[in-house]
Amino acid sequence: MVTEYGDYAFLPSSLSRLFPAPDTGRKDYREWNALSIRELHVCLALDNCGVNQRKVALLASHWFEESIVRGYTGGEGIWARSMYKHLKAMGYTTIFADSFEEALAIYRHFPSLVSVVIRNNAGECHSDPKCVMSEANPTGIPAWKIFDFEYFPATTTGYIEGSLMKGKWVLSANPEQGNRSVIQYIGYSVEDDCRRIPPIPLSQRKDQIFILMKQLTYANDARFAWNRSYFPLASSELGVSFTGAWLVDEHWGWNPEEMGPLADIEDRERGVVNLINGAGAGANRTALLSPQRWAEEVGMSKAMLGVGNPWWSPSPYHALCAGVPFINPITEFDPNDPWNRDKWRTQHGSLDHLDPPYVYHVHKQNYTGFVDALKAATTTEIPSFIPSYMTEAAVRERVRYLMEHEWKEEARKLLEERKAGRGRVYIRALMLSYRSRDLKRCPAAPMRHRLG
């Protein structure tokens, strides 16, 4: 399985035949855990573990098991799957958990082997004396091993129940604009998936623009970037259809009793087409296109159009990899300085630095900019494009860094900063890692909270 980092030791056949493999129908992550733990115990007993097999990544965010075991394909799921793929490729042991209580129980089986515990709402454990390691709870999880799994970067606004360690203990799928060095950007890659299908030459594609919209709600809420009249008007002017795959669910981010009925944008006679059959009332996520069909439709399109929502979706990267340019709505800007990117808020902030012919940035409610961008995008061929920081190799290196870096030493530096009175540093549960007299030099403060 692993060549670069040594062989992962699977169960010997004499043992593997005694235990059933995880049942793909039940989709129970505990069956996957049982296999990983058996492999770890056996390789420890036989002293034949792979180079990284003794290092455990405890994946305690529900996004991991929902993606890996149950097939969830939303943004968080794509990120989780990408991280998991590289952990496995490098031969690390991975174990799932669905709560901090479960993570703590697993951690206590082999605390010295667990390198990281990854979960959203990391602050829940940091502030819980029954979860985090302390003098009163010496078998808890050390604060410096707990990493916050946060898809959206928000170092400026923070997170509900976010990591009290902050900084590099906050993992993100996307780099923060203008503040890229604060959090720990892990990211994901769509390279392997997208390159299974070679890009289609522009001349062989359908005369269609793919609308990035999984729910009709996106075309009805306040973040909708366009006027719905733009679609039939531009379809007539450019000779293209606007094609997408969206559900019509009046209770997804919408309250029809208070907000009225959802107004659909589909108008097949005027070039606006929803590919989902039976997308109306009562439809659910099972009606969405399969990942394969979705990729085929995107690859056969001449451009992908954002509508303002969802933020930070992986889909534009799939499009760019397939040689399909993306129209990125600018939803907030300074009307006196409209092209100053430092003052923008766009649908996909991590694409703000890219320019045509790959990404076209268009101010909301600007039909001229809308149709001009689409005209250029649908007539200008681009090669398959993946940003250098989003290749599989780049993501693997960042995952390796997460697993191999000396985070205990980084926590010690935080403690020194606190002693020097610099910044707001959480030091709960560092007590067992460093000498008590060092901690006694710190100004007195409640240990359950950030120290100011």
Tab-separated table of C-alpha atoms in Angstrom:
chain	number	residue	atom	x	y	z
A	1	MET	CA	0.000	0.000	0.000
A	2	VAL	CA	2.728	2.462	0.973
A	3	THR	CA	6.085	2.690	-0.735
A	4	GLU	CA	7.352	6.120	0.275
A	5	TYR	CA	6.902	5.623	4.007
A	6	GLY	CA	7.217	1.875	4.441
A	7	ASP	CA	4.650	-0.877	4.353
A	8	TYR	CA	1.496	-0.758	6.434
A	9	ALA	CA	1.140	-4.097	8.226
A	10	PHE	CA	-2.241	-5.584	7.426
A	11	LEU	CA	-3.571	-8.530	9.404
A	12	PRO	CA	-1.978	-11.868	8.530
A	13	SER	CA	-4.389	-14.043	6.563
A	14	SER	CA	-4.479	-16.506	9.459
A	15	LEU	CA	-6.143	-13.778	11.539
A	16	SER	CA	-8.069	-11.782	8.955
A	17	ARG	CA	-10.193	-14.790	8.014
A	18	LEU	CA	-11.416	-14.978	11.624
A	19	PHE	CA	-12.969	-11.506	11.530
A	20	PRO	CA	-15.589	-10.148	9.104
A	21	ALA	CA	-14.667	-7.153	6.976
A	22	PRO	CA	-16.635	-3.930	7.542
A	23	ASP	CA	-20.110	-4.317	6.067
A	24	THR	CA	-20.597	-1.731	3.325
A	25	GLY	CA	-24.362	-1.989	3.677
A	26	ARG	CA	-24.486	-1.193	7.389
A	27	LYS	CA	-22.063	1.738	7.041
A	28	ASP	CA	-21.011	1.496	10.688
A	29	TYR	CA	-17.719	3.278	11.362
A	30	ARG	CA	-17.153	1.155	14.482
A	31	GLU	CA	-16.553	-1.843	12.228
A	32	TRP	CA	-13.833	0.147	10.452
A	33	ASN	CA	-12.366	1.045	13.846
A	34	ALA	CA	-12.307	-2.585	14.923
A	35	LEU	CA	-10.217	-3.473	11.876
A	36	SER	CA	-7.747	-0.601	12.378
A	37	ILE	CA	-7.333	-1.414	16.065
A	38	ARG	CA	-6.793	-5.115	15.355
A	39	GLU	CA	-4.127	-4.236	12.797
A	40	LEU	CA	-2.437	-1.917	15.272
A	41	HIS	CA	-2.489	-4.426	18.140
A	42	VAL	CA	-1.173	-7.245	15.974
A	43	CYS	CA	1.661	-5.256	14.409
A	44	LEU	CA	2.697	-4.045	17.865
A	45	ALA	CA	2.715	-7.625	19.148
A	46	LEU	CA	4.658	-8.890	16.117
A	47	ASP	CA	6.886	-5.801	16.034
A	48	ASN	CA	6.310	-5.343	12.309
A	49	CYS	CA	4.333	-2.084	12.167
A	50	GLY	CA	4.800	0.170	9.181
A	51	VAL	CA	6.921	3.282	9.619
A	52	ASN	CA	3.908	5.457	10.501
A	53	GLN	CA	1.469	2.818	11.736
A	54	ARG	CA	2.204	3.476	15.411
A	55	LYS	CA	1.016	7.068	14.957
A	56	VAL	CA	-2.749	7.400	15.348
A	57	ALA	CA	-4.975	10.105	13.888
A	58	LEU	CA	-8.175	10.097	15.950
A	59	LEU	CA	-10.770	11.480	13.521
A	60	ALA	CA	-13.469	12.641	15.911
A	61	SER	CA	-15.362	14.993	13.606
A	62	HIS	CA	-18.554	13.428	12.259
A	63	TRP	CA	-17.624	14.669	8.786
A	64	PHE	CA	-14.992	11.936	8.510
A	65	GLU	CA	-17.249	8.971	9.084
A	66	GLU	CA	-20.084	10.563	7.122
A	67	SER	CA	-17.792	10.976	4.129
A	68	ILE	CA	-15.584	7.878	4.294
A	69	VAL	CA	-18.107	5.361	5.577
A	70	ARG	CA	-21.437	6.784	4.387
A	71	GLY	CA	-20.474	8.600	1.199
A	72	TYR	CA	-21.341	12.237	1.983
A	73	THR	CA	-20.049	14.462	-0.857
A	74	GLY	CA	-20.567	18.008	0.436
A	75	GLY	CA	-17.629	20.367	0.944
A	76	GLU	CA	-16.774	19.144	4.432
A	77	GLY	CA	-16.991	15.569	3.191
A	78	ILE	CA	-14.639	16.227	0.282
A	79	TRP	CA	-12.123	17.800	2.662
A	80	ALA	CA	-12.417	14.927	5.152
A	81	ARG	CA	-12.019	12.346	2.397
A	82	SER	CA	-8.932	14.110	1.050
A	83	MET	CA	-7.262	14.201	4.475
A	84	TYR	CA	-8.165	10.574	5.129
A	85	LYS	CA	-6.801	9.471	1.760
A	86	HIS	CA	-3.410	10.996	2.493
A	87	LEU	CA	-3.268	9.698	6.057
A	88	LYS	CA	-3.859	6.191	4.719
A	89	ALA	CA	-1.423	6.645	1.824
A	90	MET	CA	1.323	7.535	4.298
A	91	GLY	CA	0.527	4.534	6.467
A	92	TYR	CA	-0.880	6.226	9.581
A	93	THR	CA	-3.474	4.470	11.719
A	94	THR	CA	-6.875	6.170	11.528
A	95	ILE	CA	-9.719	5.703	14.009
A	96	PHE	CA	-13.132	7.386	13.895
A	97	ALA	CA	-15.146	8.845	16.760
A	98	ASP	CA	-18.441	10.723	16.788
A	99	SER	CA	-18.124	12.701	20.023
A	100	PHE	CA	-15.498	13.842	22.477
A	101	GLU	CA	-16.779	11.239	24.934
A	102	GLU	CA	-16.063	8.486	22.432
A	103	ALA	CA	-12.753	10.064	21.421
A	104	LEU	CA	-11.649	10.192	25.047
A	105	ALA	CA	-12.540	6.536	25.613
A	106	ILE	CA	-10.508	5.521	22.552
A	107	TYR	CA	-7.632	7.837	23.452
A	108	ARG	CA	-7.242	6.202	26.852
A	109	HIS	CA	-6.529	2.829	25.191
A	110	PHE	CA	-3.212	4.064	23.741
A	111	PRO	CA	-2.576	7.712	24.704
A	112	SER	CA	1.108	7.694	23.775
A	113	LEU	CA	0.299	6.579	20.215
A	114	VAL	CA	-2.316	9.239	19.416
A	115	SER	CA	-0.666	12.106	17.557
A	116	VAL	CA	-3.743	14.247	16.888
A	117	VAL	CA	-7.429	14.374	17.786
A	118	ILE	CA	-9.367	16.215	15.069
A	119	ARG	CA	-12.863	17.508	15.766
A	120	ASN	CA	-14.974	20.570	15.102
A	121	ASN	CA	-15.956	22.480	18.265
A	122	ALA	CA	-12.588	21.665	19.843
A	123	GLY	CA	-13.304	24.161	22.610
A	124	GLU	CA	-15.885	21.753	24.047
A	125	CYS	CA	-13.055	19.523	25.245
A	126	HIS	CA	-10.678	22.364	26.102
A	127	SER	CA	-13.220	23.809	28.528
A	128	ASP	CA	-14.433	20.468	29.923
A	129	PRO	CA	-12.462	19.291	32.983
A	130	LYS	CA	-13.654	15.729	32.317
A	131	CYS	CA	-12.210	15.763	28.787
A	132	VAL	CA	-8.968	17.739	28.759
A	133	MET	CA	-5.840	16.607	30.597
A	134	SER	CA	-5.132	18.353	33.895
A	135	GLU	CA	-3.852	17.535	37.374
A	136	ALA	CA	-7.397	16.525	38.274
A	137	ASN	CA	-7.802	14.528	35.055
A	138	PRO	CA	-4.365	13.092	34.192
A	139	THR	CA	-5.804	10.648	31.626
A	140	GLY	CA	-7.601	13.347	29.652
A	141	ILE	CA	-6.554	14.492	26.187
A	142	PRO	CA	-3.707	17.044	26.191
A	143	ALA	CA	-4.927	20.381	24.866
A	144	TRP	CA	-2.104	20.528	22.341
A	145	LYS	CA	-3.215	17.281	20.677
A	146	ILE	CA	-6.707	18.621	19.908
A	147	PHE	CA	-7.203	20.299	16.518
A	148	ASP	CA	-10.304	22.144	15.365
A	149	PHE	CA	-11.783	20.879	12.069
A	150	GLU	CA	-13.259	24.030	10.515
A	151	TYR	CA	-14.117	24.079	6.812
A	152	PHE	CA	-14.608	27.851	6.656
A	153	PRO	CA	-11.624	30.023	7.661
A	154	ALA	CA	-12.709	32.614	10.216
A	155	THR	CA	-9.794	33.664	12.394
A	156	THR	CA	-11.174	37.184	12.530
A	157	THR	CA	-14.631	36.182	13.753
A	158	GLY	CA	-13.898	32.955	15.620
A	159	TYR	CA	-16.007	29.825	15.964
A	160	ILE	CA	-18.728	28.674	18.313
A	161	GLU	CA	-16.997	26.346	20.777
A	162	GLY	CA	-13.812	26.794	18.747
A	163	SER	CA	-10.316	25.831	19.823
A	164	LEU	CA	-9.051	27.744	22.830
A	165	MET	CA	-5.515	27.092	21.609
A	166	LYS	CA	-6.350	29.017	18.413
A	167	GLY	CA	-3.774	29.669	15.691
A	168	LYS	CA	-2.258	26.533	14.193
A	169	TRP	CA	-4.621	24.379	16.251
A	170	VAL	CA	-7.410	25.501	13.888
A	171	LEU	CA	-7.374	23.410	10.703
A	172	SER	CA	-9.134	24.782	7.642
A	173	ALA	CA	-10.088	23.553	4.194
A	174	ASN	CA	-9.550	27.036	2.780
A	175	PRO	CA	-6.841	29.652	3.312
A	176	GLU	CA	-7.919	32.822	5.075
A	177	GLN	CA	-7.740	35.866	2.847
A	178	GLY	CA	-5.054	38.318	3.902
A	179	ASN	CA	-4.247	36.303	7.034
A	180	ARG	CA	-2.946	33.027	5.679
A	181	SER	CA	-0.285	32.360	8.317
A	182	VAL	CA	-2.540	32.400	11.394
A	183	ILE	CA	-4.568	29.209	11.066
A	184	GLN	CA	-3.228	25.897	9.768
A	185	TYR	CA	-4.379	25.540	6.194
A	186	ILE	CA	-4.642	21.845	5.275
A	187	GLY	CA	-6.888	22.081	2.240
A	188	TYR	CA	-7.959	19.328	-0.103
A	189	SER	CA	-7.329	18.257	-3.675
A	190	VAL	CA	-9.697	17.171	-6.414
A	191	GLU	CA	-6.819	16.264	-8.727
A	192	ASP	CA	-7.137	12.473	-8.622
A	193	ASP	CA	-10.917	12.490	-9.026
A	194	CYS	CA	-11.134	15.085	-11.770
A	195	ARG	CA	-8.290	13.787	-13.901
A	196	ARG	CA	-10.014	10.462	-14.393
A	197	ILE	CA	-11.918	12.224	-17.180
A	198	PRO	CA	-9.765	14.089	-19.749
A	199	PRO	CA	-10.917	17.659	-20.466
A	200	ILE	CA	-13.339	17.907	-23.388
A	201	PRO	CA	-12.248	20.294	-26.176
A	202	LEU	CA	-14.361	23.451	-26.127
A	203	SER	CA	-15.624	22.796	-29.659
A	204	GLN	CA	-17.089	19.439	-28.579
A	205	ARG	CA	-19.008	20.684	-25.549
A	206	LYS	CA	-22.673	21.493	-25.240
A	207	ASP	CA	-23.778	25.089	-25.577
A	208	GLN	CA	-24.547	25.236	-21.878
A	209	ILE	CA	-23.473	27.052	-18.742
A	210	PHE	CA	-23.629	24.990	-15.566
A	211	ILE	CA	-25.323	26.749	-12.642
A	212	LEU	CA	-23.646	25.968	-9.307
A	213	MET	CA	-26.766	25.539	-7.163
A	214	LYS	CA	-27.904	22.448	-5.258
A	215	GLN	CA	-30.969	24.040	-3.676
A	216	LEU	CA	-33.555	26.390	-5.165
A	217	THR	CA	-33.340	28.359	-1.921
A	218	TYR	CA	-30.085	29.854	-3.237
A	219	ALA	CA	-32.024	31.701	-5.954
A	220	ASN	CA	-34.500	33.126	-3.447
A	221	ASP	CA	-32.473	34.271	-0.453
A	222	ALA	CA	-30.666	37.567	0.115
A	223	ARG	CA	-27.328	36.239	-1.136
A	224	PHE	CA	-28.608	35.574	-4.672
A	225	ALA	CA	-26.235	37.591	-6.869
A	226	TRP	CA	-28.358	37.990	-10.005
A	227	ASN	CA	-31.821	38.897	-11.163
A	228	ARG	CA	-33.632	35.779	-12.360
A	229	SER	CA	-34.445	37.586	-15.627
A	230	TYR	CA	-30.727	37.415	-16.486
A	231	PHE	CA	-30.942	33.728	-17.375
A	232	PRO	CA	-33.483	33.809	-20.232
A	233	LEU	CA	-32.097	37.134	-21.482
A	234	ALA	CA	-28.511	35.869	-21.624
A	235	SER	CA	-29.654	32.529	-23.042
A	236	SER	CA	-31.219	34.351	-25.983
A	237	GLU	CA	-28.310	36.748	-26.424
A	238	LEU	CA	-25.528	34.142	-26.233
A	239	GLY	CA	-27.284	31.105	-27.672
A	240	VAL	CA	-26.607	28.922	-24.631
A	241	SER	CA	-28.725	27.180	-22.015
A	242	PHE	CA	-28.349	27.571	-18.263
A	243	THR	CA	-28.298	24.042	-16.895
A	244	GLY	CA	-28.064	22.874	-13.298
A	245	ALA	CA	-29.182	20.279	-10.788
A	246	TRP	CA	-31.080	21.756	-7.864
A	247	LEU	CA	-33.653	20.506	-5.411
A	248	VAL	CA	-36.904	22.336	-4.750
A	249	ASP	CA	-37.220	21.917	-0.999
A	250	GLU	CA	-39.378	24.561	0.660
A	251	HIS	CA	-38.058	23.608	4.088
A	252	TRP	CA	-34.318	23.755	3.325
A	253	GLY	CA	-33.214	27.125	4.694
A	254	TRP	CA	-36.704	28.431	3.988
A	255	ASN	CA	-39.963	28.868	5.869
A	256	PRO	CA	-42.867	29.049	3.386
A	257	GLU	CA	-45.326	30.018	6.126
A	258	GLU	CA	-43.321	33.168	6.873
A	259	MET	CA	-41.457	33.761	3.603
A	260	GLY	CA	-43.944	32.564	1.005
A	261	PRO	CA	-43.498	29.834	-1.619
A	262	LEU	CA	-40.174	29.268	-3.361
A	263	ALA	CA	-40.158	30.638	-6.900
A	264	ASP	CA	-38.422	28.263	-9.303
A	265	ILE	CA	-36.077	29.595	-11.976
A	266	GLU	CA	-36.531	26.666	-14.366
A	267	ASP	CA	-37.954	27.718	-17.724
A	268	ARG	CA	-37.043	25.136	-20.342
A	269	GLU	CA	-38.632	27.048	-23.192
A	270	ARG	CA	-36.365	30.007	-22.431
A	271	GLY	CA	-33.165	28.042	-21.821
A	272	VAL	CA	-33.123	27.365	-18.061
A	273	VAL	CA	-32.998	23.619	-17.346
A	274	ASN	CA	-32.982	21.571	-14.131
A	275	LEU	CA	-31.465	18.124	-14.760
A	276	ILE	CA	-33.014	16.534	-11.664
A	277	ASN	CA	-36.204	14.623	-12.362
A	278	GLY	CA	-38.799	14.971	-9.647
A	279	ALA	CA	-36.982	17.837	-7.982
A	280	GLY	CA	-40.196	19.328	-6.663
A	281	ALA	CA	-41.983	18.936	-3.356
A	282	GLY	CA	-40.956	15.863	-1.440
A	283	ALA	CA	-37.608	15.430	-3.200
A	284	ASN	CA	-34.577	14.818	-1.040
A	285	ARG	CA	-30.830	14.548	-1.478
A	286	THR	CA	-31.094	11.107	-3.036
A	287	ALA	CA	-32.483	12.870	-6.114
A	288	LEU	CA	-29.211	14.714	-6.710
A	289	LEU	CA	-27.067	13.689	-9.644
A	290	SER	CA	-24.480	11.008	-8.976
A	291	PRO	CA	-20.919	12.363	-8.650
A	292	GLN	CA	-20.080	10.758	-12.001
A	293	ARG	CA	-23.049	12.311	-13.833
A	294	TRP	CA	-22.390	15.675	-12.193
A	295	ALA	CA	-18.732	15.609	-13.322
A	296	GLU	CA	-19.794	14.694	-16.863
A	297	GLU	CA	-22.260	17.585	-17.067
A	298	VAL	CA	-19.726	20.070	-15.715
A	299	GLY	CA	-17.076	18.816	-18.132
A	300	MET	CA	-19.461	19.218	-21.073
A	301	SER	CA	-20.282	22.823	-20.084
A	302	LYS	CA	-18.510	25.923	-21.359
A	303	ALA	CA	-18.546	27.723	-18.008
A	304	MET	CA	-19.690	27.295	-14.404
A	305	LEU	CA	-21.788	30.098	-12.924
A	306	GLY	CA	-21.876	30.956	-9.235
A	307	VAL	CA	-25.067	32.490	-7.829
A	308	GLY	CA	-23.707	33.812	-4.505
A	309	ASN	CA	-24.190	30.619	-2.506
A	310	PRO	CA	-22.779	28.184	-1.381
A	311	TRP	CA	-19.600	29.810	-0.118
A	312	TRP	CA	-16.233	28.108	-0.600
A	313	SER	CA	-17.668	25.126	-2.489
A	314	PRO	CA	-15.113	22.679	-3.979
A	315	SER	CA	-17.112	22.658	-7.230
A	316	PRO	CA	-15.262	25.549	-8.942
A	317	TYR	CA	-12.007	23.635	-8.491
A	318	HIS	CA	-13.569	20.620	-10.192
A	319	ALA	CA	-14.622	22.903	-13.027
A	320	LEU	CA	-11.183	24.485	-13.427
A	321	CYS	CA	-9.549	21.059	-13.386
A	322	ALA	CA	-11.905	20.070	-16.215
A	323	GLY	CA	-10.943	23.172	-18.195
A	324	VAL	CA	-14.214	24.968	-17.365
A	325	PRO	CA	-13.898	28.627	-16.236
A	326	PHE	CA	-15.818	29.909	-13.211
A	327	ILE	CA	-17.931	33.054	-12.858
A	328	ASN	CA	-17.319	34.280	-9.282
A	329	PRO	CA	-19.978	36.744	-8.013
A	330	ILE	CA	-18.700	39.749	-6.076
A	331	THR	CA	-21.418	40.039	-3.450
A	332	GLU	CA	-19.940	42.921	-1.412
A	333	PHE	CA	-17.651	45.718	-2.615
A	334	ASP	CA	-16.909	49.417	-2.260
A	335	PRO	CA	-19.043	51.214	-4.888
A	336	ASN	CA	-16.422	53.978	-4.972
A	337	ASP	CA	-13.609	51.476	-5.501
A	338	PRO	CA	-15.359	48.451	-7.040
A	339	TRP	CA	-12.238	46.646	-8.339
A	340	ASN	CA	-10.280	46.829	-5.087
A	341	ARG	CA	-10.102	43.143	-4.180
A	342	ASP	CA	-9.178	43.910	-0.586
A	343	LYS	CA	-12.704	45.281	-0.195
A	344	TRP	CA	-14.477	42.369	-1.859
A	345	ARG	CA	-16.576	39.597	-0.505
A	346	THR	CA	-17.113	36.962	-3.169
A	347	GLN	CA	-18.753	33.574	-3.343
A	348	HIS	CA	-15.362	31.886	-3.400
A	349	GLY	CA	-12.790	34.040	-1.628
A	350	SER	CA	-9.838	31.771	-2.295
A	351	LEU	CA	-10.301	32.380	-6.038
A	352	ASP	CA	-10.109	36.172	-5.748
A	353	HIS	CA	-6.454	36.222	-6.799
A	354	LEU	CA	-7.164	34.453	-10.105
A	355	ASP	CA	-8.041	36.287	-13.312
A	356	PRO	CA	-9.635	35.557	-16.700
A	357	PRO	CA	-9.637	33.331	-18.619
A	358	TYR	CA	-9.811	31.037	-15.556
A	359	VAL	CA	-11.978	33.030	-13.136
A	360	TYR	CA	-14.227	35.947	-14.070
A	361	HIS	CA	-15.264	38.186	-11.165
A	362	VAL	CA	-18.606	39.943	-11.699
A	363	HIS	CA	-20.321	42.450	-9.415
A	364	LYS	CA	-23.756	41.377	-8.244
A	365	GLN	CA	-26.810	42.698	-10.100
A	366	ASN	CA	-24.676	43.850	-13.052
A	367	TYR	CA	-26.164	42.402	-16.230
A	368	THR	CA	-23.545	43.914	-18.537
A	369	GLY	CA	-20.713	42.390	-16.518
A	370	PHE	CA	-22.664	39.141	-16.270
A	371	VAL	CA	-23.178	38.685	-20.000
A	372	ASP	CA	-19.709	39.987	-20.963
A	373	ALA	CA	-18.037	37.487	-18.630
A	374	LEU	CA	-20.134	34.617	-19.961
A	375	LYS	CA	-19.446	35.594	-23.564
A	376	ALA	CA	-15.685	35.547	-22.918
A	377	ALA	CA	-15.781	32.378	-20.820
A	378	THR	CA	-17.776	30.388	-23.361
A	379	THR	CA	-15.522	31.313	-26.275
A	380	THR	CA	-12.071	31.131	-24.658
A	381	GLU	CA	-10.590	27.672	-24.185
A	382	ILE	CA	-8.506	27.014	-21.080
A	383	PRO	CA	-6.362	24.019	-20.135
A	384	SER	CA	-6.983	21.917	-17.055
A	385	PHE	CA	-5.934	24.046	-14.093
A	386	ILE	CA	-5.138	23.126	-10.496
A	387	PRO	CA	-3.519	25.720	-8.194
A	388	SER	CA	-0.084	24.594	-7.027
A	389	TYR	CA	-1.205	24.579	-3.390
A	390	MET	CA	-4.090	22.213	-4.229
A	391	THR	CA	-2.214	19.371	-5.885
A	392	GLU	CA	-2.341	15.975	-4.212
A	393	ALA	CA	1.370	16.303	-3.415
A	394	ALA	CA	0.895	19.681	-1.710
A	395	VAL	CA	-1.997	18.435	0.428
A	396	ARG	CA	-0.066	15.316	1.404
A	397	GLU	CA	2.851	17.404	2.620
A	398	ARG	CA	0.575	19.540	4.819
A	399	VAL	CA	-1.086	16.433	6.285
A	400	ARG	CA	2.368	14.974	6.955
A	401	TYR	CA	3.371	18.189	8.733
A	402	LEU	CA	0.274	17.995	10.922
A	403	MET	CA	1.155	14.452	11.988
A	404	GLU	CA	4.908	14.935	12.421
A	405	HIS	CA	5.335	18.439	13.831
A	406	GLU	CA	6.233	18.803	17.507
A	407	TRP	CA	3.038	20.430	18.730
A	408	LYS	CA	3.976	19.978	22.353
A	409	GLU	CA	6.910	22.316	21.763
A	410	GLU	CA	4.604	24.814	20.064
A	411	ALA	CA	2.382	24.676	23.143
A	412	ARG	CA	5.432	25.352	25.317
A	413	LYS	CA	6.090	28.493	23.270
A	414	LEU	CA	2.512	29.599	23.877
A	415	LEU	CA	3.043	29.103	27.579
A	416	GLU	CA	6.170	31.248	27.446
A	417	GLU	CA	4.224	33.959	25.641
A	418	ARG	CA	1.642	33.876	28.411
A	419	LYS	CA	4.303	34.171	31.058
A	420	ALA	CA	5.685	37.179	29.197
A	421	GLY	CA	2.209	38.705	29.040
A	422	ARG	CA	1.904	38.615	25.246
A	423	GLY	CA	-1.477	37.843	23.717
A	424	ARG	CA	-4.377	35.723	24.884
A	425	VAL	CA	-3.164	32.180	25.389
A	426	TYR	CA	-5.062	29.171	26.652
A	427	ILE	CA	-2.839	27.006	28.883
A	428	ARG	CA	-5.258	24.584	30.507
A	429	ALA	CA	-3.885	21.035	30.539
A	430	LEU	CA	-0.320	21.987	29.722
A	431	MET	CA	0.342	21.387	33.416
A	432	LEU	CA	1.351	17.768	33.044
A	433	SER	CA	3.628	18.547	30.118
A	434	TYR	CA	5.764	21.119	31.895
A	435	ARG	CA	7.065	21.591	35.405
A	436	SER	CA	4.582	22.888	37.939
A	437	ARG	CA	6.924	25.636	39.079
A	438	ASP	CA	6.911	27.051	35.549
A	439	LEU	CA	3.158	27.328	35.652
A	440	LYS	CA	3.244	28.910	39.096
A	441	ARG	CA	5.178	31.808	37.597
A	442	CYS	CA	2.145	32.601	35.435
A	443	PRO	CA	-0.288	35.237	36.716
A	444	ALA	CA	-3.174	33.592	38.507
A	445	ALA	CA	-6.248	33.054	36.364
A	446	PRO	CA	-9.096	30.543	36.043
A	447	MET	CA	-7.683	27.501	34.286
A	448	ARG	CA	-10.920	26.765	32.457
A	449	HIS	CA	-10.695	29.831	30.288
A	450	ARG	CA	-8.405	31.742	28.011
A	451	LEU	CA	-6.023	33.845	30.001
A	452	GLY	CA	-5.933	37.518	29.181
